[in-house]
Structures are given as structure tokens and as C-alpha cells.
Amino acid sequence: MKPVETQIIRIVHPFSDIQLLAAAEALRKGSLVAFPTETVYGLGANALDLQAVKEIFKVKGRPADNPLIVHVADPLAIDDLIAGHNVLGAKLLKEFSPGPLTLVMKRGNQVSDLVTAGLDTVAVRIPAHPVARRLIELAGVPVAAPSANRSGRPSPTRAWHVIEDLSGLIPFIIDDGPCEYGLESTVLDLTGRVPVILRPGAITAEDIFDRTGITVISNRIEQSADSSAPRSPGMKYRHYAPEAEIVLAQGMDIESRAISVKKILDNLKLESDLGHGSVHENQSSMRISLFSCSQTRNASGYEWSPLYEQNTGSESLEPGLYYIDYAAEPDPCAAANRLFAALRRFDRAGIDLIIAETLPEQGMGQAFMNRLVKAAGGAGGKELNLEGLS
Ligand code: TXA
Ligand code: MG
């Protein structure tokens, strides 16, 4: 690939169109533009420009059979992308758009096979992020955008993650600071008899039922059946897994999760004292990092040194115990917001073992645990090879 000069546009608030005009114009004319959304940063291309869409797959290193989400700013624009009118879709959009919800519906003729990877459905979303919406409005075209990471890396939730992955490969990166949610949108398939959540996100089945009375099911059952024809093609791709092994510290409350952290470390120490270092090396030669709230860390009975998420350089740390706290107390939204940033940080720091605190699978806890378990290579991740988040 020919190297490209990447212009980084740092949004100054209150922002005005002037800051976005050059990127919007380039986007409309076929260039790739990375932009912030409320979920993760997206890598946008004019969805009607086949060359631009092809470029997305090339730059990301993304398999051509993994379809893209088309982003629009206005619900009316969705009718141009789908076949006919979708009553259920309209009801859901009225309640949840703009926001972190992607709807899969029967596609219209305007949408290219490249975008949908040949499927007869198209995924659409109206992002809530003001910069994303204004960029799309100014571009005046639907914008196909996957997460702005190279395939096999975690989705970018800070602009410097995009710079890390795509600098020199695309002409524009718009930086508007950290994303609000930090995990990708809920993907809801409306093409079957019952709506199915293909990817959990900030909007849960309970939210949908509470606000619209519509019953949707989670695809967990479908996934565990190891279906050879997953409904979301992305499902079959292996999710990002960090270099380090991830061990989950499980338990219903802070106390029991802190005991779990302590046991994991005590066991490692015991193994190394007994000379059984083959699996885990031994504790004293490892770089171990905890990802939890500070209360859990404090209750673990071990001393830890902080790792700063913002540190962008690669470095080689001394063996020892490190941590990134997502918040003071258990909080699934804060944990979701920092997970991908922490995983990137652990890789840069050369961490060997990550101990991650689990959280109850309620509200944002569902999406958080889904990504954490996949990163750890558990059910739905490496073993079942059912991953959809490249
Ligand atoms: O929050 C998000 O959704 C972000 C921001 C940028 O909007 N985008 C994102 O895109 O996460 P991507 O490409 O990384 O993930 C899209 C997921 C993939 O798992 C893909 O397989 C699935 O949506 N998908 C796309 N079109 C589909 C379709 N027609 N049917 C089923 N699944 C589809
Ligand atoms: Mg992605």
C-alpha cells in the first residue's frame, strides 16, 4: 500500500462546520475518514462509492465476507437503503435513534454487494455523536464504517488508538477524545420471525422490551449450537485476543472477587515455589496486571503499581504486579469504557498475564462480559470460533 499523509483534525469545542468541511468533502469524494462515534471510532467511506468501500477492506485487512454497517444522520435516509418500509425498524428507531443500535433489515437496490458482503440484508445505524452526525450530514452520502482498527486489534475507543493502527494508511483522522460507551453498538437482526441480538451492546433486550414492548432474543443459544451458518458473518472471525493470557476473577461481590484475585496469585506463587513453572513461568518473573475497580484491588491483599492508559510508547516493564482501575467501585459502564484501552495498554507494556474482574451480566454488564470472555478466549471466543467483532 502506498503511504498516505494522515491529517489529524483535533475538534475544538464548541465545534463548527468549518472544522469538518475538508474531511466531509474528502469522504464524499471517496477518501477514508476515521471519526468518533459514541461507541467506538469508525473508519468511514462513502457507501455509494465502490472504490472507497474496497479501500476499507484493504486498509483494515478485513475479510471481504464480513459486511459493513451503513451510517446515516437522518431516519428518512434509511428508507433509501432498505427494501420497502420496516414497521418494526421504524418503531425501534423512533425510540433508540440516534444511538448505539444497529438494525439489520432487507436491503434495497442502492446498496452494493461489497458493503453487505453479498447478503440480502443491510445493517444501518444513526450514531448519536454530534461530530459523527454532522460529518455524515455535510458529506451528504450514507457512510459505510466498521470500527477503525486493523483487523484482529481491539476496536479503538480513543483517537490515539486509530493513529496507532491507521496512521499513514488513511488521509483523515478526526480526534474528539474518548468514546462515551467504549464498546460497539448492539446489532439487532430484524429479518427473522423474532428479532435477534447478534451482538450485545449498550442497548439491551430488556431496554428494548421496556421502551417498546418488543420481545427480542439474544443469539447466545444460536452461537453455542456452533451453527455452521452464523447469521452475522463477522461471528465466525476470531475476536481480538491480547498477547497475554486473561484469567477471570469471578464472584458475586467485591469480597469474593478479591479473594479470587488473591487465590490466582497465591497459586502462581505455589507453582513457582514447587518448580512447576512450565505453564505460567513463575510469578516472580512475570508481568501481571489487574483490571478491576480499586475496591477489589485494595481488598486483594497484594501491592500493585499503576499503569497509565494514556502512555502511548512501547516499553519493557520489570516483572511485577501492575494495575489499571476502571473506577473506584464496580461499574459496568466505566469497565466497558476502559476495557479496549486497557487491553491495548497491556499489550504495549508486554504484560504476560491479565487478571480481570468479572461483573454481573446486567445492563452494560452483558456487553462488557461478552467482550471480556471473548478476549479471554472462552465460550463464544477462540474455542467456539464464533466471534464477530473484528
Ligand atoms: O458501534 C459500532 O457498531 C461501530 C461504529 C463505528 O458504528 N461499528 C462497528 O462495525 O463495530 P464493525 O464492522 O466493526 O462491526 C459490524 C458487525 C460485524 O460483526 C458484522 O459482521 C455485522 O456487524 N454486520 C454487518 N452487516 C451485517 C448484516 N447485513 N447482517 C448481519 N450482520 C452484519
Ligand atoms: Mg469491528
CSV table of C-alpha atoms and ligand atoms in Angstrom, one decimal:
chain,number,residue,atom,x,y,z
A,1,MET,CA,0.0,0.0,0.0
A,2,LYS,CA,1.2,3.5,-0.9
A,3,PRO,CA,1.9,5.5,2.2
A,4,VAL,CA,-0.6,8.4,2.7
A,5,GLU,CA,-0.1,11.6,4.7
A,6,THR,CA,-2.6,11.5,7.6
A,7,GLN,CA,-4.1,14.7,8.7
A,8,ILE,CA,-5.3,14.7,12.3
A,9,ILE,CA,-8.2,17.0,13.0
A,10,ARG,CA,-8.5,17.8,16.7
A,11,ILE,CA,-12.0,19.0,17.4
A,12,VAL,CA,-12.2,22.2,19.4
A,13,HIS,CA,-15.4,22.9,21.3
A,14,PRO,CA,-17.9,24.4,20.6
A,15,PHE,CA,-17.2,22.8,17.2
A,16,SER,CA,-18.4,24.3,13.9
A,17,ASP,CA,-18.8,23.1,10.4
A,18,ILE,CA,-15.5,24.7,9.4
A,19,GLN,CA,-13.6,22.1,11.3
A,20,LEU,CA,-15.3,19.2,9.4
A,21,LEU,CA,-15.6,20.6,5.9
A,22,ALA,CA,-12.4,19.3,4.4
A,23,ALA,CA,-12.9,15.8,5.8
A,24,ALA,CA,-16.6,15.7,4.8
A,25,GLU,CA,-15.7,16.8,1.2
A,26,ALA,CA,-12.9,14.1,1.0
A,27,LEU,CA,-15.3,11.5,2.4
A,28,ARG,CA,-17.9,12.3,-0.3
A,29,LYS,CA,-15.3,12.1,-3.0
A,30,GLY,CA,-14.1,8.7,-2.0
A,31,SER,CA,-11.4,9.1,0.7
A,32,LEU,CA,-11.4,7.3,4.0
A,33,VAL,CA,-12.1,9.3,7.2
A,34,ALA,CA,-11.8,7.9,10.7
A,35,PHE,CA,-14.3,9.6,13.0
A,36,PRO,CA,-15.5,9.4,16.6
A,37,THR,CA,-18.9,7.9,17.5
A,38,GLU,CA,-20.5,7.3,20.9
A,39,THR,CA,-19.5,3.6,20.8
A,40,VAL,CA,-16.0,3.3,19.1
A,41,TYR,CA,-14.2,5.2,16.4
A,42,GLY,CA,-15.4,4.3,12.9
A,43,LEU,CA,-13.5,4.1,9.6
A,44,GLY,CA,-15.8,5.8,7.1
A,45,ALA,CA,-16.2,5.6,3.3
A,46,ASN,CA,-18.9,6.9,1.0
A,47,ALA,CA,-21.1,3.8,0.9
A,48,LEU,CA,-22.1,4.6,-2.7
A,49,ASP,CA,-18.5,4.6,-3.9
A,50,LEU,CA,-17.3,1.1,-4.6
A,51,GLN,CA,-13.7,2.0,-4.8
A,52,ALA,CA,-13.8,3.7,-1.4
A,53,VAL,CA,-15.6,0.7,0.2
A,54,LYS,CA,-13.0,-1.6,-1.3
A,55,GLU,CA,-10.3,0.6,0.3
A,56,ILE,CA,-11.8,0.0,3.8
A,57,PHE,CA,-11.3,-3.8,3.5
A,58,LYS,CA,-7.8,-3.2,2.2
A,59,VAL,CA,-6.7,-0.8,4.9
A,60,LYS,CA,-8.2,-2.8,7.7
A,61,GLY,CA,-7.1,-6.2,6.4
A,62,ARG,CA,-10.7,-7.2,6.7
A,63,PRO,CA,-12.1,-10.4,5.1
A,64,ALA,CA,-14.4,-9.4,2.2
A,65,ASP,CA,-17.2,-11.6,3.6
A,66,ASN,CA,-17.7,-9.5,6.7
A,67,PRO,CA,-20.3,-6.9,5.9
A,68,LEU,CA,-20.2,-3.2,6.9
A,69,ILE,CA,-22.7,-1.0,8.9
A,70,VAL,CA,-24.1,1.9,6.9
A,71,HIS,CA,-24.3,5.1,9.0
A,72,VAL,CA,-26.8,7.9,8.2
A,73,ALA,CA,-27.7,11.0,10.0
A,74,ASP,CA,-31.5,11.0,9.4
A,75,PRO,CA,-34.1,8.2,9.8
A,76,LEU,CA,-35.6,9.2,6.4
A,77,ALA,CA,-32.3,8.2,4.7
A,78,ILE,CA,-32.8,4.6,5.9
A,79,ASP,CA,-35.7,4.1,3.6
A,80,ASP,CA,-33.3,4.5,0.6
A,81,LEU,CA,-31.2,1.7,1.9
A,82,ILE,CA,-33.7,-1.0,2.7
A,83,ALA,CA,-36.4,-2.8,0.7
A,84,GLY,CA,-39.8,-1.3,1.4
A,85,HIS,CA,-40.6,0.1,4.8
A,86,ASN,CA,-39.9,-1.8,8.0
A,87,VAL,CA,-42.5,-1.1,10.7
A,88,LEU,CA,-40.6,-2.7,13.5
A,89,GLY,CA,-37.4,-0.9,12.4
A,90,ALA,CA,-39.3,2.5,12.4
A,91,LYS,CA,-40.6,1.9,15.9
A,92,LEU,CA,-37.2,1.0,17.2
A,93,LEU,CA,-35.5,3.9,15.5
A,94,LYS,CA,-38.1,6.3,17.0
A,95,GLU,CA,-37.2,5.1,20.4
A,96,PHE,CA,-33.4,4.5,20.2
A,97,SER,CA,-32.1,6.6,17.4
A,98,PRO,CA,-29.8,8.3,17.3
A,99,GLY,CA,-27.8,5.9,19.5
A,100,PRO,CA,-25.8,2.7,19.8
A,101,LEU,CA,-28.3,0.4,18.0
A,102,THR,CA,-27.6,-1.1,14.6
A,103,LEU,CA,-30.6,-2.7,12.7
A,104,VAL,CA,-30.2,-5.5,10.2
A,105,MET,CA,-33.0,-5.3,7.6
A,106,LYS,CA,-33.7,-6.5,4.0
A,107,ARG,CA,-31.5,-4.4,1.7
A,108,GLY,CA,-32.6,-2.1,-1.1
A,109,ASN,CA,-31.1,-1.9,-4.6
A,110,GLN,CA,-28.9,1.1,-3.9
A,111,VAL,CA,-26.7,-0.9,-1.5
A,112,SER,CA,-23.7,-2.6,-3.1
A,113,ASP,CA,-22.8,-6.3,-2.6
A,114,LEU,CA,-19.4,-5.1,-1.4
A,115,VAL,CA,-21.0,-3.3,1.6
A,116,THR,CA,-23.2,-6.3,2.6
A,117,ALA,CA,-20.7,-8.9,1.6
A,118,GLY,CA,-23.3,-10.3,-0.8
A,119,LEU,CA,-26.0,-10.7,1.8
A,120,ASP,CA,-29.6,-9.7,1.0
A,121,THR,CA,-29.6,-7.7,4.3
A,122,VAL,CA,-28.0,-4.4,5.3
A,123,ALA,CA,-27.0,-3.2,8.7
A,124,VAL,CA,-27.8,0.5,9.4
A,125,ARG,CA,-27.2,2.9,12.3
A,126,ILE,CA,-27.7,6.5,13.2
A,127,PRO,CA,-24.9,7.5,15.5
A,128,ALA,CA,-25.6,9.9,18.3
A,129,HIS,CA,-22.2,11.5,18.4
A,130,PRO,CA,-22.6,15.2,17.2
A,131,VAL,CA,-19.4,15.1,15.2
A,132,ALA,CA,-20.3,11.9,13.5
A,133,ARG,CA,-23.8,13.1,12.6
A,134,ARG,CA,-22.6,16.5,11.3
A,135,LEU,CA,-19.8,14.8,9.3
A,136,ILE,CA,-22.3,12.5,7.6
A,137,GLU,CA,-24.7,15.4,7.0
A,138,LEU,CA,-22.0,17.5,5.5
A,139,ALA,CA,-20.8,14.6,3.3
A,140,GLY,CA,-24.3,14.2,2.1
A,141,VAL,CA,-23.9,10.4,1.5
A,142,PRO,CA,-24.5,7.3,3.5
A,143,VAL,CA,-21.3,6.3,5.2
A,144,ALA,CA,-20.1,2.6,5.5
A,145,ALA,CA,-18.0,2.3,8.6
A,146,PRO,CA,-16.5,-0.6,10.5
A,147,SER,CA,-14.6,0.1,13.7
A,148,ALA,CA,-11.4,2.0,12.8
A,149,ASN,CA,-8.9,-0.7,14.0
A,150,ARG,CA,-6.8,-3.1,11.9
A,151,SER,CA,-8.5,-6.4,11.8
A,152,GLY,CA,-7.5,-8.5,14.8
A,153,ARG,CA,-7.0,-5.5,17.1
A,154,PRO,CA,-9.5,-4.2,19.7
A,155,SER,CA,-11.9,-1.5,18.5
A,156,PRO,CA,-10.4,2.0,19.0
A,157,THR,CA,-12.0,4.0,21.8
A,158,ARG,CA,-9.5,6.8,21.8
A,159,ALA,CA,-8.2,8.7,18.8
A,160,TRP,CA,-4.6,7.6,19.5
A,161,HIS,CA,-5.7,4.0,19.1
A,162,VAL,CA,-6.7,4.9,15.5
A,163,ILE,CA,-3.4,6.7,15.0
A,164,GLU,CA,-1.6,3.6,16.3
A,165,ASP,CA,-3.4,1.3,13.8
A,166,LEU,CA,-4.1,3.5,10.7
A,167,SER,CA,-1.6,6.4,10.6
A,168,GLY,CA,0.0,6.6,7.2
A,169,LEU,CA,-2.8,4.5,5.7
A,170,ILE,CA,-5.8,7.0,5.6
A,171,PRO,CA,-5.9,10.8,4.9
A,172,PHE,CA,-8.0,11.9,7.8
A,173,ILE,CA,-8.4,11.1,11.5
A,174,ILE,CA,-10.9,13.2,13.5
A,175,ASP,CA,-10.0,13.3,17.1
A,176,ASP,CA,-12.7,14.2,19.6
A,177,GLY,CA,-11.4,12.4,22.7
A,178,PRO,CA,-12.6,9.2,24.3
A,179,CYS,CA,-15.8,7.5,23.1
A,180,GLU,CA,-18.7,7.5,25.6
A,181,TYR,CA,-19.5,3.8,25.7
A,182,GLY,CA,-16.3,2.2,24.6
A,183,LEU,CA,-18.0,-1.0,23.2
A,184,GLU,CA,-19.6,-1.4,19.7
A,185,SER,CA,-23.3,-1.0,19.1
A,186,THR,CA,-26.0,-3.6,19.7
A,187,VAL,CA,-26.6,-5.3,16.4
A,188,LEU,CA,-30.3,-6.4,16.1
A,189,ASP,CA,-31.4,-8.6,13.2
A,190,LEU,CA,-35.0,-7.8,12.2
A,191,THR,CA,-35.2,-10.2,9.3
A,192,GLY,CA,-36.3,-13.3,11.1
A,193,ARG,CA,-39.6,-14.2,12.8
A,194,VAL,CA,-38.3,-12.8,16.1
A,195,PRO,CA,-35.7,-10.0,16.3
A,196,VAL,CA,-32.3,-11.4,17.4
A,197,ILE,CA,-29.4,-9.6,19.1
A,198,LEU,CA,-26.4,-10.7,17.1
A,199,ARG,CA,-24.0,-8.6,19.1
A,200,PRO,CA,-24.8,-7.2,22.6
A,201,GLY,CA,-24.1,-3.5,23.3
A,202,ALA,CA,-25.3,-0.7,25.5
A,203,ILE,CA,-29.0,-1.2,24.4
A,204,THR,CA,-30.1,-4.5,25.9
A,205,ALA,CA,-33.1,-6.8,25.2
A,206,GLU,CA,-34.6,-5.5,28.5
A,207,ASP,CA,-34.3,-1.9,27.4
A,208,ILE,CA,-36.0,-2.7,24.1
A,209,PHE,CA,-38.8,-4.5,25.8
A,210,ASP,CA,-39.3,-1.8,28.5
A,211,ARG,CA,-39.4,1.0,26.0
A,212,THR,CA,-41.2,-0.6,23.0
A,213,GLY,CA,-42.9,-3.8,24.3
A,214,ILE,CA,-41.0,-5.7,21.5
A,215,THR,CA,-39.5,-9.0,22.6
A,216,VAL,CA,-36.1,-9.8,21.2
A,217,ILE,CA,-33.9,-12.8,21.8
A,218,SER,CA,-30.1,-13.0,22.3
A,219,ASN,CA,-28.3,-15.1,19.8
A,220,ARG,CA,-26.3,-16.9,22.6
A,221,ILE,CA,-28.2,-20.1,22.1
A,222,GLU,CA,-27.7,-20.0,18.4
A,223,GLN,CA,-24.0,-19.4,18.9
A,224,SER,CA,-23.5,-22.2,21.3
A,225,ALA,CA,-25.1,-24.6,18.8
A,226,ASP,CA,-21.9,-24.0,16.8
A,227,SER,CA,-24.0,-23.2,13.7
A,228,SER,CA,-22.1,-23.5,10.5
A,229,ALA,CA,-24.1,-20.6,9.0
A,230,PRO,CA,-24.0,-17.9,11.6
A,231,ARG,CA,-26.4,-15.1,11.0
A,232,SER,CA,-23.8,-12.4,11.3
A,233,PRO,CA,-20.9,-13.3,9.1
A,234,GLY,CA,-18.5,-11.5,11.4
A,235,MET,CA,-19.3,-14.1,14.1
A,236,LYS,CA,-17.1,-16.6,12.6
A,237,TYR,CA,-14.0,-14.4,12.8
A,238,ARG,CA,-11.8,-14.8,15.8
A,239,HIS,CA,-12.0,-11.9,18.1
A,240,TYR,CA,-9.1,-9.8,19.2
A,241,ALA,CA,-7.2,-11.6,22.0
A,242,PRO,CA,-4.3,-9.8,23.8
A,243,GLU,CA,-0.8,-11.3,23.8
A,244,ALA,CA,-1.3,-12.0,27.5
A,245,GLU,CA,-3.4,-14.8,28.9
A,246,ILE,CA,-6.5,-13.5,30.6
A,247,VAL,CA,-7.7,-15.1,33.8
A,248,LEU,CA,-11.1,-14.1,35.2
A,249,ALA,CA,-11.6,-13.2,38.9
A,250,GLN,CA,-15.1,-14.3,39.4
A,251,GLY,CA,-17.6,-13.8,42.3
A,252,MET,CA,-20.8,-12.2,43.2
A,253,ASP,CA,-19.4,-9.3,45.1
A,254,ILE,CA,-16.1,-7.3,45.7
A,255,GLU,CA,-15.1,-9.5,48.6
A,256,SER,CA,-15.3,-12.8,46.7
A,257,ARG,CA,-13.7,-11.4,43.6
A,258,ALA,CA,-10.8,-10.0,45.7
A,259,ILE,CA,-10.4,-13.5,47.2
A,260,SER,CA,-10.4,-14.9,43.7
A,261,VAL,CA,-7.6,-12.5,42.7
A,262,LYS,CA,-5.6,-13.5,45.7
A,263,LYS,CA,-6.1,-17.2,45.0
A,264,ILE,CA,-4.9,-16.8,41.4
A,265,LEU,CA,-1.7,-15.1,42.7
A,266,ASP,CA,-1.2,-17.5,45.6
A,267,ASN,CA,-1.5,-20.5,43.2
A,268,LEU,CA,1.1,-19.0,40.8
A,269,LYS,CA,3.4,-18.4,43.7
A,270,LEU,CA,2.9,-22.0,44.9
A,271,GLU,CA,3.5,-23.4,41.4
A,272,SER,CA,6.8,-21.5,41.1
A,273,ASP,CA,7.9,-22.5,44.7
A,274,LEU,CA,7.3,-26.1,43.7
A,275,GLY,CA,9.3,-25.5,40.5
A,276,HIS,CA,6.2,-26.1,38.3
A,277,GLY,CA,6.8,-23.1,36.3
A,278,SER,CA,6.3,-24.6,32.8
A,279,VAL,CA,2.8,-23.4,32.3
A,280,HIS,CA,2.9,-19.9,33.8
A,281,GLU,CA,6.6,-19.4,34.2
A,282,ASN,CA,6.9,-18.3,37.8
A,283,GLN,CA,5.2,-15.4,39.4
A,284,SER,CA,8.4,-13.5,40.2
A,285,SER,CA,9.5,-13.4,36.5
A,286,MET,CA,6.1,-12.4,35.2
A,287,ARG,CA,4.4,-9.1,34.4
A,288,ILE,CA,1.0,-9.5,35.8
A,289,SER,CA,-1.7,-6.8,35.5
A,290,LEU,CA,-5.1,-6.5,37.2
A,291,PHE,CA,-8.1,-4.9,35.5
A,292,SER,CA,-10.7,-4.2,38.2
A,293,CYS,CA,-12.2,-1.4,40.4
A,294,SER,CA,-9.9,0.0,43.1
A,295,GLN,CA,-12.0,-1.5,45.9
A,296,THR,CA,-11.4,-5.0,44.5
A,297,ARG,CA,-7.7,-4.3,44.1
A,298,ASN,CA,-7.4,-2.9,47.6
A,299,ALA,CA,-9.1,-6.0,49.1
A,300,SER,CA,-6.8,-8.4,47.2
A,301,GLY,CA,-4.1,-8.1,49.8
A,302,TYR,CA,-1.3,-7.6,47.2
A,303,GLU,CA,0.6,-4.5,46.3
A,304,TRP,CA,0.2,-3.2,42.8
A,305,SER,CA,1.8,-0.4,40.7
A,306,PRO,CA,-0.3,1.7,38.4
A,307,LEU,CA,-0.1,1.5,34.6
A,308,TYR,CA,-1.4,4.6,32.8
A,309,GLU,CA,-3.7,4.1,29.9
A,310,GLN,CA,-2.5,7.3,28.2
A,311,ASN,CA,1.1,6.1,27.9
A,312,THR,CA,1.4,5.6,24.2
A,313,GLY,CA,5.0,4.4,23.9
A,314,SER,CA,6.0,0.8,24.0
A,315,GLU,CA,8.2,0.0,26.9
A,316,SER,CA,9.6,-3.0,28.7
A,317,LEU,CA,8.4,-3.2,32.3
A,318,GLU,CA,10.2,-5.0,35.1
A,319,PRO,CA,8.4,-8.2,36.2
A,320,GLY,CA,5.9,-7.4,38.9
A,321,LEU,CA,2.2,-6.6,39.7
A,322,TYR,CA,0.6,-3.8,37.8
A,323,TYR,CA,-3.0,-2.5,37.5
A,324,ILE,CA,-5.4,-0.3,35.6
A,325,ASP,CA,-8.5,0.5,37.7
A,326,TYR,CA,-11.6,1.3,35.6
A,327,ALA,CA,-13.3,3.1,38.6
A,328,ALA,CA,-13.4,3.2,42.3
A,329,GLU,CA,-16.4,0.9,42.6
A,330,PRO,CA,-17.8,-1.9,40.4
A,331,ASP,CA,-19.4,-0.1,37.5
A,332,PRO,CA,-20.1,-1.9,34.2
A,333,CYS,CA,-20.2,1.4,32.1
A,334,ALA,CA,-16.8,2.5,33.4
A,335,ALA,CA,-15.4,-1.0,32.9
A,336,ALA,CA,-16.8,-1.1,29.3
A,337,ASN,CA,-15.4,2.4,28.6
A,338,ARG,CA,-11.9,1.3,29.5
A,339,LEU,CA,-11.7,-2.3,28.5
A,340,PHE,CA,-10.3,-1.9,25.0
A,341,ALA,CA,-8.0,0.9,26.0
A,342,ALA,CA,-6.6,-1.3,28.9
A,343,LEU,CA,-6.1,-4.3,26.6
A,344,ARG,CA,-4.1,-2.2,24.1
A,345,ARG,CA,-2.1,-0.8,27.0
A,346,PHE,CA,-1.3,-4.3,28.4
A,347,ASP,CA,0.0,-5.4,25.0
A,348,ARG,CA,2.2,-2.3,24.7
A,349,ALA,CA,3.6,-3.0,28.2
A,350,GLY,CA,4.4,-6.6,27.4
A,351,ILE,CA,2.1,-8.0,30.2
A,352,ASP,CA,2.1,-11.8,30.4
A,353,LEU,CA,-1.0,-12.4,32.5
A,354,ILE,CA,-4.1,-10.2,32.9
A,355,ILE,CA,-6.4,-10.8,35.9
A,356,ALA,CA,-9.8,-9.3,35.1
A,357,GLU,CA,-12.6,-8.8,37.4
A,358,THR,CA,-16.0,-10.1,36.1
A,359,LEU,CA,-19.2,-8.2,36.6
A,360,PRO,CA,-22.9,-9.2,36.8
A,361,GLU,CA,-24.4,-9.6,33.3
A,362,GLN,CA,-27.0,-6.9,33.7
A,363,GLY,CA,-27.3,-3.8,31.6
A,364,MET,CA,-24.0,-2.8,30.2
A,365,GLY,CA,-22.5,-5.8,32.1
A,366,GLN,CA,-23.8,-8.1,29.4
A,367,ALA,CA,-21.8,-6.4,26.6
A,368,PHE,CA,-18.8,-6.0,28.9
A,369,MET,CA,-18.7,-9.7,29.8
A,370,ASN,CA,-19.3,-10.7,26.2
A,371,ARG,CA,-16.2,-8.8,25.1
A,372,LEU,CA,-14.1,-9.8,28.1
A,373,VAL,CA,-14.9,-13.5,27.7
A,374,LYS,CA,-14.1,-13.3,24.0
A,375,ALA,CA,-10.8,-11.6,24.7
A,376,ALA,CA,-10.1,-14.3,27.2
A,377,GLY,CA,-10.8,-16.9,24.5
A,378,GLY,CA,-13.7,-18.5,26.4
A,379,ALA,CA,-17.1,-19.7,25.2
A,380,GLY,CA,-18.1,-17.7,22.1
A,381,GLY,CA,-14.5,-16.8,21.6
A,382,LYS,CA,-11.5,-18.8,20.5
A,383,GLU,CA,-12.8,-22.2,21.4
A,384,LEU,CA,-16.1,-22.0,19.6
A,385,ASN,CA,-14.6,-19.8,16.9
A,386,LEU,CA,-17.8,-17.7,16.8
A,387,GLU,CA,-16.6,-14.2,17.1
A,388,GLY,CA,-17.9,-11.2,15.3
A,389,LEU,CA,-16.0,-8.1,16.3
A,390,SER,CA,-13.0,-7.7,14.0
B,1,TXA,O1,-20.6,0.7,17.2
B,1,TXA,C1,-20.5,0.2,16.1
B,1,TXA,O2,-21.3,-0.5,15.6
B,1,TXA,C2,-19.2,0.6,15.3
B,1,TXA,C3,-19.3,2.1,15.0
B,1,TXA,C4,-18.2,2.6,14.1
B,1,TXA,O3,-20.6,2.4,14.4
B,1,TXA,N1,-19.1,-0.1,14.1
B,1,TXA,C5,-18.7,-1.5,14.2
B,1,TXA,O4,-18.6,-2.0,12.9
B,1,TXA,O5,-18.5,-2.1,15.2
B,1,TXA,P1,-17.8,-3.4,12.7
B,1,TXA,O6,-17.8,-3.6,11.2
B,1,TXA,O7,-16.6,-3.5,13.4
B,1,TXA,O8,-18.9,-4.5,13.2
B,1,TXA,C6,-20.1,-4.7,12.5
B,1,TXA,C7,-20.7,-6.0,12.8
B,1,TXA,C8,-19.9,-7.2,12.3
B,1,TXA,O9,-19.9,-8.2,13.3
B,1,TXA,C9,-20.7,-7.6,11.1
B,1,TXA,O10,-20.5,-9.0,10.7
B,1,TXA,C10,-22.1,-7.3,11.5
B,1,TXA,O11,-22.0,-6.1,12.2
B,1,TXA,N2,-22.9,-7.0,10.3
B,1,TXA,C11,-22.8,-6.0,9.4
B,1,TXA,N3,-23.7,-6.1,8.4
B,1,TXA,C12,-24.5,-7.2,8.7
B,1,TXA,C13,-25.6,-7.8,8.1
B,1,TXA,N4,-26.1,-7.4,7.0
B,1,TXA,N5,-26.1,-8.9,8.7
B,1,TXA,C14,-25.6,-9.4,9.9
B,1,TXA,N6,-24.5,-8.8,10.5
B,1,TXA,C15,-24.0,-7.8,9.9
B,2,MG,MG,-15.0,-4.1,14.3
